[in-house]
CSV table of C-alpha atoms in Angstrom, one decimal:
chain,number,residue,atom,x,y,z
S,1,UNK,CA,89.7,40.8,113.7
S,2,UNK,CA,90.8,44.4,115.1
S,3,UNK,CA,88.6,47.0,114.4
S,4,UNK,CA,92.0,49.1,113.5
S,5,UNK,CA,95.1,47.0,112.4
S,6,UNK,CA,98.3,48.9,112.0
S,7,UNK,CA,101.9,47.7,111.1
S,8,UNK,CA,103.2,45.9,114.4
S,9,UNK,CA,106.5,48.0,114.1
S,10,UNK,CA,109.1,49.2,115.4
S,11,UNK,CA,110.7,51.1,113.2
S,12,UNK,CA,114.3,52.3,113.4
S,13,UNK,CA,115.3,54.6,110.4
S,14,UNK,CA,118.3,57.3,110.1
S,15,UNK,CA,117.9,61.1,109.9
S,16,UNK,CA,116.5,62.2,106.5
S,17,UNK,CA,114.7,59.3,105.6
S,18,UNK,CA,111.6,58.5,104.3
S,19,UNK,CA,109.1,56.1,106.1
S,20,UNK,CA,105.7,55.3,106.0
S,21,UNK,CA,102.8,53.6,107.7
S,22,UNK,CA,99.6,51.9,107.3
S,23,UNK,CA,96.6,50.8,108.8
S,24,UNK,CA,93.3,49.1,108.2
S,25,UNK,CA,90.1,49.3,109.4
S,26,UNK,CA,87.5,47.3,109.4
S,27,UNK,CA,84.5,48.7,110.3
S,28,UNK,CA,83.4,50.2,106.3
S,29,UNK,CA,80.8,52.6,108.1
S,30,UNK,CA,83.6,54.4,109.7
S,31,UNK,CA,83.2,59.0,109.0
S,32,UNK,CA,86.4,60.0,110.4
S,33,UNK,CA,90.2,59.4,109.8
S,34,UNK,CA,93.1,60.7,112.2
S,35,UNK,CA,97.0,60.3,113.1
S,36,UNK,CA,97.9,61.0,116.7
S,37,UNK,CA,101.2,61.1,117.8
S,38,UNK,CA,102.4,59.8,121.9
S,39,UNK,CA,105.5,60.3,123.1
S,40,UNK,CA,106.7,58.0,126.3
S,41,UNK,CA,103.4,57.1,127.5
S,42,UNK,CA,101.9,61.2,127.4
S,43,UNK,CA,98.9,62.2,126.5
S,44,UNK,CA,98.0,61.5,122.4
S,45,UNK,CA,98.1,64.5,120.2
S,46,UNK,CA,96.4,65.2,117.2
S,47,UNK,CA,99.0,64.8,114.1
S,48,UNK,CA,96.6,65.0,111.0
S,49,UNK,CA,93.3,64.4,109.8
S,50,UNK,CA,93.0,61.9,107.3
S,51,UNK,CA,91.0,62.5,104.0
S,52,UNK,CA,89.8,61.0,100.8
S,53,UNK,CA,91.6,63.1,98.8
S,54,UNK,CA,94.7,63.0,101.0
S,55,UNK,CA,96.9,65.5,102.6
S,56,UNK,CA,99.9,67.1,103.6
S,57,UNK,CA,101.0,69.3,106.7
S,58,UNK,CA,104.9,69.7,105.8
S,59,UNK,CA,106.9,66.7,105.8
S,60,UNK,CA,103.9,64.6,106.3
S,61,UNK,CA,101.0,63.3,104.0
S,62,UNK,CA,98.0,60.9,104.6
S,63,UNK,CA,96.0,59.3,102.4
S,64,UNK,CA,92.9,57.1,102.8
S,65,UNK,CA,91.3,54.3,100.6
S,66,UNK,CA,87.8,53.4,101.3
S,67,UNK,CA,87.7,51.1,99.1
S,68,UNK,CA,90.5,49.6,100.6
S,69,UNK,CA,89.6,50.4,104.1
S,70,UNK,CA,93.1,51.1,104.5
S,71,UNK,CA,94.9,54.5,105.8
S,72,UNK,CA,98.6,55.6,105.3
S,73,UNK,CA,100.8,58.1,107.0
S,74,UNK,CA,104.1,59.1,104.6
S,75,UNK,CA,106.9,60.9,107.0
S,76,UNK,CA,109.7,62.5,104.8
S,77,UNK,CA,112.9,63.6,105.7
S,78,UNK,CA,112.7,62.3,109.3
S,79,UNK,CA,113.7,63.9,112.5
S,80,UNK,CA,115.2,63.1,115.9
S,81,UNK,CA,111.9,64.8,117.3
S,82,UNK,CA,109.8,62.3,115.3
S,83,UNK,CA,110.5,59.5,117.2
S,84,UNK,CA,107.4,58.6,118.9
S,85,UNK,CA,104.4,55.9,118.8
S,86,UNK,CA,102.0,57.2,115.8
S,87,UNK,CA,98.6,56.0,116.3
S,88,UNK,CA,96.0,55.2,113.9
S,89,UNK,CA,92.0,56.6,114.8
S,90,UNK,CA,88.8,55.9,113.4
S,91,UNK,CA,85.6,57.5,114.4
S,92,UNK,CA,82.8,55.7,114.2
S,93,UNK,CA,79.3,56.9,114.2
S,94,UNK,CA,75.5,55.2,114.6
S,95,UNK,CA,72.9,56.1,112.8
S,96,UNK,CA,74.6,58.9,111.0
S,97,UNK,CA,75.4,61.1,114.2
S,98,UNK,CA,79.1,61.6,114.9
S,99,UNK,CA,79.8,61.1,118.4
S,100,UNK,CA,83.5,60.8,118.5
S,101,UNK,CA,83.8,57.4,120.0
S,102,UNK,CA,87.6,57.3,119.0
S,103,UNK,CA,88.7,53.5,118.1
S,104,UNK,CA,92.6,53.6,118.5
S,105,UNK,CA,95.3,51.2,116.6
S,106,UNK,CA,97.7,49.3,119.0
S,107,UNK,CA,100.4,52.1,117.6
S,108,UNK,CA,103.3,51.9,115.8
S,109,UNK,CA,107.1,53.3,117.3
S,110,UNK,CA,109.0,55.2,115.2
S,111,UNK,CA,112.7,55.7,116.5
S,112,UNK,CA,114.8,57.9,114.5
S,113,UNK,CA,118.5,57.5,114.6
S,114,UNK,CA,121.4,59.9,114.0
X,1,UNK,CA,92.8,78.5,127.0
X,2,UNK,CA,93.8,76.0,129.5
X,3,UNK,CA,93.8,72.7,128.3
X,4,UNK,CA,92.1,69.6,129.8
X,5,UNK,CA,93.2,69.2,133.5
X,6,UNK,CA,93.2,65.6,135.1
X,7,UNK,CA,94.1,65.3,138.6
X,8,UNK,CA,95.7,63.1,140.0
X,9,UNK,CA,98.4,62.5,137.8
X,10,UNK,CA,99.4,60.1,139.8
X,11,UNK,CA,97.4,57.5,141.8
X,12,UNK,CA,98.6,54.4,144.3
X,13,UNK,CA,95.4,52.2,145.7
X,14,UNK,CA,95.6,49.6,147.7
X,15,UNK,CA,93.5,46.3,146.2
X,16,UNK,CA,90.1,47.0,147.5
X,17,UNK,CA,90.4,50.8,147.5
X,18,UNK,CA,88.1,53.2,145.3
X,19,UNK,CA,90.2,55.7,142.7
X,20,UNK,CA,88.6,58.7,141.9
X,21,UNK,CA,89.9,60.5,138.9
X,22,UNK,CA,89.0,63.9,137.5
X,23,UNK,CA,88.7,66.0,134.8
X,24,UNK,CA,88.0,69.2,133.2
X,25,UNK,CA,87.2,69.5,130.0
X,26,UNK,CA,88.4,72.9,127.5
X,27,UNK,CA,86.7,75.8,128.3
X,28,UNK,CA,83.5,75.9,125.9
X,29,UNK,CA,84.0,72.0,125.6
X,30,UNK,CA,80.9,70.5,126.6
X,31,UNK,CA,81.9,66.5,125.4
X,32,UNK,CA,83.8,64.2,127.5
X,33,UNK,CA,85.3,61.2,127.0
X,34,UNK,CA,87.4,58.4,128.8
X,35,UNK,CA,89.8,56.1,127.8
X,36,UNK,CA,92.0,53.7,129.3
X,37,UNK,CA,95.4,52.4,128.0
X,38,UNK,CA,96.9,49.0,129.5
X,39,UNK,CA,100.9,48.2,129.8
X,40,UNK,CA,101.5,47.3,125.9
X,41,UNK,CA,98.6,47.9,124.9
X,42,UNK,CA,96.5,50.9,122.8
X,43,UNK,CA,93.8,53.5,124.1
X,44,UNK,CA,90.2,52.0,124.8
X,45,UNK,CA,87.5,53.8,124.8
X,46,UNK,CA,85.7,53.8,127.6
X,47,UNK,CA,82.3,56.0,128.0
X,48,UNK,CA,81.1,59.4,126.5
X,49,UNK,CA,79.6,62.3,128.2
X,50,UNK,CA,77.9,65.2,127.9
X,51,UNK,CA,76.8,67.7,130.7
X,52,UNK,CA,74.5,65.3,133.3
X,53,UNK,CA,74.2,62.5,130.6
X,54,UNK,CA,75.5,59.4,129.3
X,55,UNK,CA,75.7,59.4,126.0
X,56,UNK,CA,77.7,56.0,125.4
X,57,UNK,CA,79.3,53.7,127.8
X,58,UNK,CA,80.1,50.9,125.8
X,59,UNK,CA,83.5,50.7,126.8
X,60,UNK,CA,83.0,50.7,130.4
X,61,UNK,CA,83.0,47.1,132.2
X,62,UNK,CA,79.9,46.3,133.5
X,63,UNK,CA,80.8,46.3,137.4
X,64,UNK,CA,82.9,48.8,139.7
X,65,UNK,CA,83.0,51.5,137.0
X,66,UNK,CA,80.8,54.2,136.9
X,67,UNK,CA,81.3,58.1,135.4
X,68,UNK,CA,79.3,61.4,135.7
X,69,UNK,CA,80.1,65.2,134.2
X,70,UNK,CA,78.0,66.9,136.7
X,71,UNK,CA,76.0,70.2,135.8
X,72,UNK,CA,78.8,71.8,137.7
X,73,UNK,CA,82.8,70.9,138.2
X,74,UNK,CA,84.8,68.4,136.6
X,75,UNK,CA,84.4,64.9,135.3
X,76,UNK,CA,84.5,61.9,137.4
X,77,UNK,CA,85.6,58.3,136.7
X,78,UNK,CA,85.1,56.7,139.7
X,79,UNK,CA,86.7,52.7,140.3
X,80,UNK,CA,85.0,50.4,143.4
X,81,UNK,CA,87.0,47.8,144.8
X,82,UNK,CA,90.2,48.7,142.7
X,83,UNK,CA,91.4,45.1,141.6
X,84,UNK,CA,95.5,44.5,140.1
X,85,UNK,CA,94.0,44.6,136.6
X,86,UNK,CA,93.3,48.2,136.9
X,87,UNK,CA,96.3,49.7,137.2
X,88,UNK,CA,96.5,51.5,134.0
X,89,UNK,CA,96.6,55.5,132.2
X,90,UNK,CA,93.2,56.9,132.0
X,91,UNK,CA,93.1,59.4,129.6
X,92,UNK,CA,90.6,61.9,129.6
X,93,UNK,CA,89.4,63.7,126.1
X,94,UNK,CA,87.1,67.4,125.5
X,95,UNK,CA,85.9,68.1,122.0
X,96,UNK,CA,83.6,71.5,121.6
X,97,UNK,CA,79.7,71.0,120.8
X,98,UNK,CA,80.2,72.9,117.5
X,99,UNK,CA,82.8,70.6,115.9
X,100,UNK,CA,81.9,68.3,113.0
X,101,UNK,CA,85.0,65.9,113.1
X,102,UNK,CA,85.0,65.5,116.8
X,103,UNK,CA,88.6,66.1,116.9
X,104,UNK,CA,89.6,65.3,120.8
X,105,UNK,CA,91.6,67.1,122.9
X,106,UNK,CA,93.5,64.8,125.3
X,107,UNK,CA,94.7,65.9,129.0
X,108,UNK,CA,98.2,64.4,130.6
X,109,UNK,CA,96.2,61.3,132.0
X,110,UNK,CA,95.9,60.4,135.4
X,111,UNK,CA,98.5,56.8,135.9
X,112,UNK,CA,96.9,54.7,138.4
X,113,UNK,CA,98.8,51.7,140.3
X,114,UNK,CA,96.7,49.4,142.5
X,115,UNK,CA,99.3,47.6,144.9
């Protein structure tokens, strides 16, 4: 099993609407929760951190179940400029010490469509 | 603040050749970290380093690949014997001693084709 499983995609949605994402996890001691965003093959960019009690930056909101080991990414009213691979993240840590080792989904494309 | 610099951005090797790619980190950023991405596939990590130690290099395989953040200049990820299979992005990431969430801060990558 991956260690972080995300919807195999691609997605192909009109201007304006709503789409969302998930992803699992399976590693239950994991601290940290992000969204990064690549576009063609660049560099990743931090989108969002991703909390228990979920949150929103604009047009997008993340939410996380531990319980559930499971992490969404809500994207509302969609843009041309959103198209893009969104990538799910999940620190890690031993022994309690955050070190940042950064375990990536396989990503997810998002193309937005006039 | 500049962000984090990789050079080359661009890197052609012939099979048997050693890559060397660079990086430097934020300024004030005193954690680095490597990753690779594969055609298709998602980011790896790769190894983790702080100023003249390894902290984890898990991710690295166990021959040809080696990495060092000297006390002074930039990063190193260094390839022996570059084989097909490596051609790849490397991505280079910074994240500032300070920060509780690690958030990482990734330069362009450096896109290396072995020939």
């Amino acid at each position: 099993r991956k260690e972080v499983e995300q919807d195999p995609g691609p997605f192909n949605v009109p201007e304006g609407a709503t789409v969302a994402f998930n992803c699992t996890y399976s590693n239950s001691a994991s601290q940290s929760f992000f969204w990064y965003r690549q576009d063609c093959r660049k560099e990743p960019k931090l989108l969002m951190s991703v909390y228990s009690s979920g949150n929103e930056d604009g047009r997008f909101t993340a939410q996380l179940n531990r319980a559930s080991q499971y992490i969404s990414l809500l994207i509302r009213d969609s843009k041309l400029s959103d198209s893009a691979t969104y990538l799910c993240v999940v620190d890690l840590r031993a022994g309690g010490t955050s070190y940042g080792k950064l375990t990536f989904g396989q990503g997810t494309i998002l193309t937005v469509h006039p | 603040n500049a962000g984090v610099m990789q050079n080359p951005r661009h890197l052609v090797r012939r099979r048997g050749q050693e890559a060397r790619l660079r990086c430097s980190p934020m300024k004030g950023h005193s954690h680095v970290y490597w990753y690779r991405q594969l055609p298709e596939e998602g980011l790896k990590f790769m190894v983790y380093l702080q100023k003249e130690n390894i902290i984890d290099e898990s991710g690295m395989p166990k021959e040809r690949f080696s990495a060092e953040f000297p006390k002074e200049g930039p990063s190193i990820l260094r390839i022996q014997q570059v084989v097909r299979g490596d051609s790849a992005a490397y991505f280079c990431a910074s994240s500032p001693e300070t920060r509780r969430s690690y958030e990482q801060y990734f330069g362009p990558g450096t896109r290396l084709t072995v020939t």
